[in-house]
Coordinates of C-alpha atoms and ligand atoms in Angstrom, one line a residue:
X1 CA -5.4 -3.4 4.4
X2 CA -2.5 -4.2 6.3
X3 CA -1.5 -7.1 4.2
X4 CA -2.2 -7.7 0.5
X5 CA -0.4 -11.2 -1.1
X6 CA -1.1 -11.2 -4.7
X7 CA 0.0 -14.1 -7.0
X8 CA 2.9 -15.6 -4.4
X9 CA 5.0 -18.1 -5.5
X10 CA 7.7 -20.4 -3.8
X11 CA 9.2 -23.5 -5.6
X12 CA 12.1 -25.5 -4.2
X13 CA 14.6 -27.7 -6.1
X14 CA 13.4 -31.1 -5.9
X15 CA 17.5 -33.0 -5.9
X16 CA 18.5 -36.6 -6.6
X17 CA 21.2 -39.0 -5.8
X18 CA 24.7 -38.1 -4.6
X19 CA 25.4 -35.3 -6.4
X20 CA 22.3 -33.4 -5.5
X21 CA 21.3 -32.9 -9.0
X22 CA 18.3 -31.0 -9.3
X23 CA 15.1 -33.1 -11.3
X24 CA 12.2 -31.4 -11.2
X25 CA 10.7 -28.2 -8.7
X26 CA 8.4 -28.3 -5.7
X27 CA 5.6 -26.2 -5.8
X28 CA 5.3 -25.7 -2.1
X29 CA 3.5 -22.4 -3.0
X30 CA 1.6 -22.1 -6.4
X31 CA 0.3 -18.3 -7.2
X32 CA -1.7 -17.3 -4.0
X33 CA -3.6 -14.1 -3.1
X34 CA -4.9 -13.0 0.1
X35 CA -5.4 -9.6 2.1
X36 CA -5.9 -9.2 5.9
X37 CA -6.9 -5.7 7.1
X38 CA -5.8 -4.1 10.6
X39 CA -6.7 -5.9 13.8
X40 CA -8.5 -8.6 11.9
X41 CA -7.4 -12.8 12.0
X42 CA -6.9 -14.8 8.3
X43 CA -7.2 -18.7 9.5
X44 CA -4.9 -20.5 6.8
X45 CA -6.0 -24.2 7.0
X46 CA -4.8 -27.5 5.3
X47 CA -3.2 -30.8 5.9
X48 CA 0.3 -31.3 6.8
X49 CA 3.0 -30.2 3.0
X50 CA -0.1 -27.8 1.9
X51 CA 2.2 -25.3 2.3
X52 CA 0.8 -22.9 4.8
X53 CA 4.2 -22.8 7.2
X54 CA 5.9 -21.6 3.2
X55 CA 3.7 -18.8 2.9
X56 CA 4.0 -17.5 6.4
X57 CA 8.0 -17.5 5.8
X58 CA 8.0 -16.3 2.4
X59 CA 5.7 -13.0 3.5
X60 CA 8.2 -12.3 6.2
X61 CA 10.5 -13.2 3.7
X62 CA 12.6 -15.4 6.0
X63 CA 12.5 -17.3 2.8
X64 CA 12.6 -15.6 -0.5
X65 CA 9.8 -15.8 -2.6
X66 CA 10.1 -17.2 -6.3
X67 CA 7.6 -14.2 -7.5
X68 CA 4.6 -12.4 -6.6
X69 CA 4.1 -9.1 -4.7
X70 CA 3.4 -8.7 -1.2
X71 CA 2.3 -5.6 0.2
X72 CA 2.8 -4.5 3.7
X73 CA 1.2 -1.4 4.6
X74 CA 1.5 -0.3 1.4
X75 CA 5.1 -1.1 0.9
X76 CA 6.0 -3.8 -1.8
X77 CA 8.6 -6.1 0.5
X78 CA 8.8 -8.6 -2.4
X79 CA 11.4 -7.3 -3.7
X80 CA 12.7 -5.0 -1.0
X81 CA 16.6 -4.6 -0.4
X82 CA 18.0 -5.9 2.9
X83 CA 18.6 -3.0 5.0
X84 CA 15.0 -1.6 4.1
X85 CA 13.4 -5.1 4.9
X86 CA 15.3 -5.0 8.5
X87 CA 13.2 -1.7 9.2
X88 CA 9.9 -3.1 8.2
X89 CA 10.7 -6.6 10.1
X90 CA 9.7 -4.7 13.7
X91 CA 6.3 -3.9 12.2
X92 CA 6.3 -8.0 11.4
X93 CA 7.6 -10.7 13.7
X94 CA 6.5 -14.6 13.7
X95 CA 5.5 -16.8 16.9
X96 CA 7.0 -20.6 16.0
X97 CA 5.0 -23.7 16.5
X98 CA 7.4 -25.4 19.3
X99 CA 8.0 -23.6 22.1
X100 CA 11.1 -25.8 22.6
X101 CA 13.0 -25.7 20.3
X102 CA 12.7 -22.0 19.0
X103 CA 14.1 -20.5 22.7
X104 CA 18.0 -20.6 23.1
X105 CA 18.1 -22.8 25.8
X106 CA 21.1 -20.8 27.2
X107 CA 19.8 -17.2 27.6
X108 CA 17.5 -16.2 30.2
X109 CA 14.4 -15.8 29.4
X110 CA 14.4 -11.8 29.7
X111 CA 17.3 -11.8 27.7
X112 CA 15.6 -13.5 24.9
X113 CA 12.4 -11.3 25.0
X114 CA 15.2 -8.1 25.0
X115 CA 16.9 -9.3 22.3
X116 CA 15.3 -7.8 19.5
X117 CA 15.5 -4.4 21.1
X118 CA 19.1 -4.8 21.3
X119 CA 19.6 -5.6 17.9
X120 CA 17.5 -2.5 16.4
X121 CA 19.6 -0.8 19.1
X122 CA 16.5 0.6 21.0
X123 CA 17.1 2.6 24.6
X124 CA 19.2 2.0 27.3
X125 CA 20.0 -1.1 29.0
X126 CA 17.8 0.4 31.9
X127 CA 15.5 1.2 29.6
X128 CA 15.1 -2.3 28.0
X129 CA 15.1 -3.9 30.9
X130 CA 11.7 -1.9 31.8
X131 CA 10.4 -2.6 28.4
X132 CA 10.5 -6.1 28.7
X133 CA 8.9 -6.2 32.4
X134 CA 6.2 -4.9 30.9
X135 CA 5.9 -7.1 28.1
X136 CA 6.3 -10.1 30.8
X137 CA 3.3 -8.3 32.6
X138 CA 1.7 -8.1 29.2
X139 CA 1.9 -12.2 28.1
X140 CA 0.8 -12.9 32.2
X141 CA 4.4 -13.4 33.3
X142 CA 6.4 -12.5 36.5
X143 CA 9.1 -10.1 36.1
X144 CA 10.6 -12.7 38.4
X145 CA 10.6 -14.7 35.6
X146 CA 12.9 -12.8 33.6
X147 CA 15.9 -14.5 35.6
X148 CA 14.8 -18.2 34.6
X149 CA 16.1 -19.9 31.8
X150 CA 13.5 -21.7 29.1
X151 CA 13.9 -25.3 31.1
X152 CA 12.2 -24.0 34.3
X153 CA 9.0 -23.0 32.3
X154 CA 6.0 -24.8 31.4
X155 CA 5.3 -25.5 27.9
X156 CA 2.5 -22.5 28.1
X157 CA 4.8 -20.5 30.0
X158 CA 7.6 -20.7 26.9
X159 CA 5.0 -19.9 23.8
X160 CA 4.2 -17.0 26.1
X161 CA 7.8 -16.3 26.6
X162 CA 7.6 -16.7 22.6
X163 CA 4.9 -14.4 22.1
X164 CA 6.4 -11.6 24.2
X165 CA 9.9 -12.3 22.0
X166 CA 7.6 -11.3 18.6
X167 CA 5.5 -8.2 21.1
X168 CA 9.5 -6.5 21.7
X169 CA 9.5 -4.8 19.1
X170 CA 6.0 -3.5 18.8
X171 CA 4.6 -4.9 15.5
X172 CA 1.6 -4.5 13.8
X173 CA 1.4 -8.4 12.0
X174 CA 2.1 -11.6 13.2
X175 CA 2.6 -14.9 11.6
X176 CA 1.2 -17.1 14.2
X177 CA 2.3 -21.1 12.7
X178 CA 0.6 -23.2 14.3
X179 CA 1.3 -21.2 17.8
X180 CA -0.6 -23.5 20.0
X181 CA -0.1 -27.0 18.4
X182 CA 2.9 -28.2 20.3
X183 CA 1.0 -27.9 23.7
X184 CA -1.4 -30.0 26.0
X185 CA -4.8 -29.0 25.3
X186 CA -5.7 -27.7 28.7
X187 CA -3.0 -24.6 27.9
X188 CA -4.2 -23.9 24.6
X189 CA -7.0 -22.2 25.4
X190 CA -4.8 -20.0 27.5
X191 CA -2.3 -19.3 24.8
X192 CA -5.1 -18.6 22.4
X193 CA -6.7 -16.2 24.5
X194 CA -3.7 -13.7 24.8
X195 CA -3.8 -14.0 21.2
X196 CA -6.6 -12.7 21.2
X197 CA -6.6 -10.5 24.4
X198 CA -3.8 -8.6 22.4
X199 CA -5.4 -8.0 19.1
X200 CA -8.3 -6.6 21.3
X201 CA -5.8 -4.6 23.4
X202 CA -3.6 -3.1 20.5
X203 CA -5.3 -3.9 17.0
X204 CA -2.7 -6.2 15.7
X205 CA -3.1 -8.2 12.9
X206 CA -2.3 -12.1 12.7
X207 CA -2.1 -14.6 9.6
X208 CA -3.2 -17.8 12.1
X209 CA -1.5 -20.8 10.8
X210 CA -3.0 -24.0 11.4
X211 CA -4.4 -27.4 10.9
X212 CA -6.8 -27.4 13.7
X213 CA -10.1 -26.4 12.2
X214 CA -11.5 -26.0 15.7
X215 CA -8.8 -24.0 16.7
X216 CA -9.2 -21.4 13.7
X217 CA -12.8 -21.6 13.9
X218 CA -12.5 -19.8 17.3
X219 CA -9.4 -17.2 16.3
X220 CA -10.1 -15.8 12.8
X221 CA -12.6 -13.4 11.0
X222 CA -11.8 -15.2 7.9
X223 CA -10.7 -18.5 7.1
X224 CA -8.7 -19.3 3.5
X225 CA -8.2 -23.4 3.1
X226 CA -5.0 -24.6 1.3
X227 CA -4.7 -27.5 -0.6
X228 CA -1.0 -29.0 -2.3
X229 CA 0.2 -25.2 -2.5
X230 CA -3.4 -23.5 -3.5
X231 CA -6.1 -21.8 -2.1
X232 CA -9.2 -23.4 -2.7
X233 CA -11.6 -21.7 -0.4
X234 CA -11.6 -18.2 1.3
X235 CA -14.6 -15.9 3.3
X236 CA -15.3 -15.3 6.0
X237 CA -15.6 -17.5 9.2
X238 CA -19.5 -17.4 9.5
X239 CA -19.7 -18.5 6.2
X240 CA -17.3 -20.9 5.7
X241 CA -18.3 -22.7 8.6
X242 CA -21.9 -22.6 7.8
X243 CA -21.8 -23.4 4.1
X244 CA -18.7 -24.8 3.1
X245 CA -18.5 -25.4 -0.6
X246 CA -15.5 -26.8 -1.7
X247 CA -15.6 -30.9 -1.3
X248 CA -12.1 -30.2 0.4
X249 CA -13.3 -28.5 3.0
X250 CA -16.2 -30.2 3.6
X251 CA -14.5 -33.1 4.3
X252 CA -12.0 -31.0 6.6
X253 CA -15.2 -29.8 8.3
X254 CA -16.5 -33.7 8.6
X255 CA -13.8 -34.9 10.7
X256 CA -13.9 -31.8 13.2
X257 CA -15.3 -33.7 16.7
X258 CA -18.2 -32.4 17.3
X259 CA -19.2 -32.3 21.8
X260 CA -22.9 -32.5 20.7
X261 CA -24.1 -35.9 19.8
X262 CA -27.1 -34.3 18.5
X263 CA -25.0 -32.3 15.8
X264 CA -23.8 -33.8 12.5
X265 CA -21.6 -32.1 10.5
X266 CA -21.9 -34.3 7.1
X267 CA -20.1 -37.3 6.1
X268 CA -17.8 -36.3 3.2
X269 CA -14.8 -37.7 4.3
X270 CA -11.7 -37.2 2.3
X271 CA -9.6 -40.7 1.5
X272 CA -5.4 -41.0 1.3
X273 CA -2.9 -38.5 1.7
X274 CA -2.2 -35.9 0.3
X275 CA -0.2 -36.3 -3.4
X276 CA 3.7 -35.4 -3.5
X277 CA 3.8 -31.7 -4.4
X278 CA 6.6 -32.8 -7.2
X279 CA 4.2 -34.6 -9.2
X280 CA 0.5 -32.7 -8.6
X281 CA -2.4 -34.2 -10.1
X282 CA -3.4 -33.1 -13.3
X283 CA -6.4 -31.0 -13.2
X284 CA -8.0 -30.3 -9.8
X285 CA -5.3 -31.4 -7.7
X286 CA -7.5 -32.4 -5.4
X287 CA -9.4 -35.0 -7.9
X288 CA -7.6 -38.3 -6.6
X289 CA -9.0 -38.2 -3.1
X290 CA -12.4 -36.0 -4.2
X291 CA -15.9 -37.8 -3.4
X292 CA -17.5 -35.9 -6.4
X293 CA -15.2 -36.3 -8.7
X294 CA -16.0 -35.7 -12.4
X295 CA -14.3 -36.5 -16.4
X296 CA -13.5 -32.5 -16.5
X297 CA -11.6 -32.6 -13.2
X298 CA -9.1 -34.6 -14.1
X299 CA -7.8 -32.5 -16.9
X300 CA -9.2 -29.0 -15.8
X301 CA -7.9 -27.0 -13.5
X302 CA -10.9 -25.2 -11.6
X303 CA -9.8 -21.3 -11.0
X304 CA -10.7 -19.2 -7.6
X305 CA -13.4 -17.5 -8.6
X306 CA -15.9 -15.3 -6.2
X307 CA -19.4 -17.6 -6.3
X308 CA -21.2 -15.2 -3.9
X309 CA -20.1 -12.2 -2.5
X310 CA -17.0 -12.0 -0.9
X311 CA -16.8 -15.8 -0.8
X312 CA -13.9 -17.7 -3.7
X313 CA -14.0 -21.0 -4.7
X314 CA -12.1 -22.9 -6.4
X315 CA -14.0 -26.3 -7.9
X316 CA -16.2 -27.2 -11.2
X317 CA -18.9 -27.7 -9.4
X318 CA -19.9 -25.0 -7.5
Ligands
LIG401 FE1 -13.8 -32.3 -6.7 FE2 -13.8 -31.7 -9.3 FE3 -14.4 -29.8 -7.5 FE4 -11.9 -30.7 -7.7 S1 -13.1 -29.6 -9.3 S2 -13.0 -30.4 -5.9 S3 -12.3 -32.9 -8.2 S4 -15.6 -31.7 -7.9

């Protein structure tokens, strides 16, 4: 494995009022375990505050973790000191959602994708400036390009301007959150497949943020679904999308569009949003807005458990 997340954690302080005093913690992240093994895709799915842009940081550590352990090859980064995390980071980068917003507006677009080299102080400037025409070559850019600033490029063009910023360095992971969300869907295809071009090409490994069912259904090998800071479903992709079993994701699975008329995908539609991750339901958190609900959900919590091989679940009734 490549990646192994056991038991990870990440609470916020939940503050009130002027003086910011804290009243309670967010459980943006509540005791999670997954592994992903090299050159293979984990789909994370969920709603909008399930937390599944939290565990993507918190793995790469860009925000700390409250506890768990989180093994990258091997290595426990949990609790790893600074200048040995820095190390490890070129092995582990992250491509951001908006394309926009995450380039520096003023640097050229080469001198973003060389950036990282330069601060891990690697070759020459000659050197690094051949580096990263080949990593432009690589994401299907001009070296031409390397001259333009983020403004003169498409939306497409500037995830893939993103994509070669996380390639620099050579890693073996990526956090991919939500990589394709922010753009019109005639490029997402496009974006997708380099994604995938590149695992094929190099055998890298991606955590696939998303809440695009569709979208993950094409990109991953296996799929784990989140709900309020939990995982409560997690196989593989033929599986998952063949029999799902938790009443959570069926009703994610319900409201995928589906181009044949013909097809039906089940009618378990999920009602409301989902509950402030302050105050969680008791029980299955999932209970308020669960089409089977029963007495014992509401004031048992269901563990993950494996139901059939290789396939968890967490809910009383399967
Ligand atoms: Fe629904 Fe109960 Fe299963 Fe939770 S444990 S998903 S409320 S049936």
């Amino acid at each position: 494995m490549i990646l192994d997340v056991t038991d990870l954690r990440k609470t916020f302080p939940a503050r009130t009022g002027l003086l910011g005093n804290v009243i309670d913690r967010v459980h943006a992240v509540d005791g999670i375990s997954f592994s992903i093994a090299e050159g293979r895709t984990l789909g994370l799915v969920g709603e909008s505050g399930c937390g599944k842009s939290t565990v993507g940081r918190a793995i790469l550590r860009l925000i700390e973790p409250s506890s768990g352990s989180i093994r990258f090859q091997g290595t426990d980064i949990a609790q790893l000191p600074a200048n040995e995390l820095r190390a490890l980071r070129r092995r582990m980068q992250i491509v951001f959602q908006d394309p926009y917003s995450s380039l520096n507006p003023r640097q050229r677009a080469g001198d973003i994708v060389a950036e990282p080299l330069m601060v891990h102080g690697i070759g020459k400037a000659s050197e690094r400036r051949e580096m990263v025409e080949s990593i432009f070559a690589k994401v299907g850019l001009q070296p031409r390009q390397m001259s333009l600033y983020p403004h003169q490029f498409s939306g497409g063009q500037r995830q893939r301007i993103s994509i070669a910023r996380a390639l620099s360095l050579g890693p073996r992971f990526i956090v991919a959150d939500e990589p394709v969300s922010a753009l019109d869907v005639s490029v997402q295809a496009q974006v997708i497949n380099l994604l995938m071009d590149l695992q094929a090409q190099d055998g890298l490994s991606y955590l696939f943020i998303s809440h695009n069912l569709a979208v993950v259904e094409h990109v991953s090998h296996d799929v784990a679904v989140m709900y309020l800071g939990r995982i409560v479903e997690h196989t593989d992709k033929a599986s998952i999308f063949a029999q799902p079993l938790h009443p959570y994701t069926q009703a994610l699975m319900a409201a995928v569009p589906v181009a044949d008329p013909s097809v039906r995908r089940g009618k378990k539609h999920v009602m409301g949003d989902v509950p402030s991750p302050i105050n969680r339901p008791s029980g299955c958190h999932f209970h308020p807005r669960c089409p089977m609900v029963q007495a014992r959900c509401r004031s048992e919590e269901p563990m993950l458990r494996e139901v059939q091989p290789g396939h968890r679940v967490a809910c009383h009734l399967v």
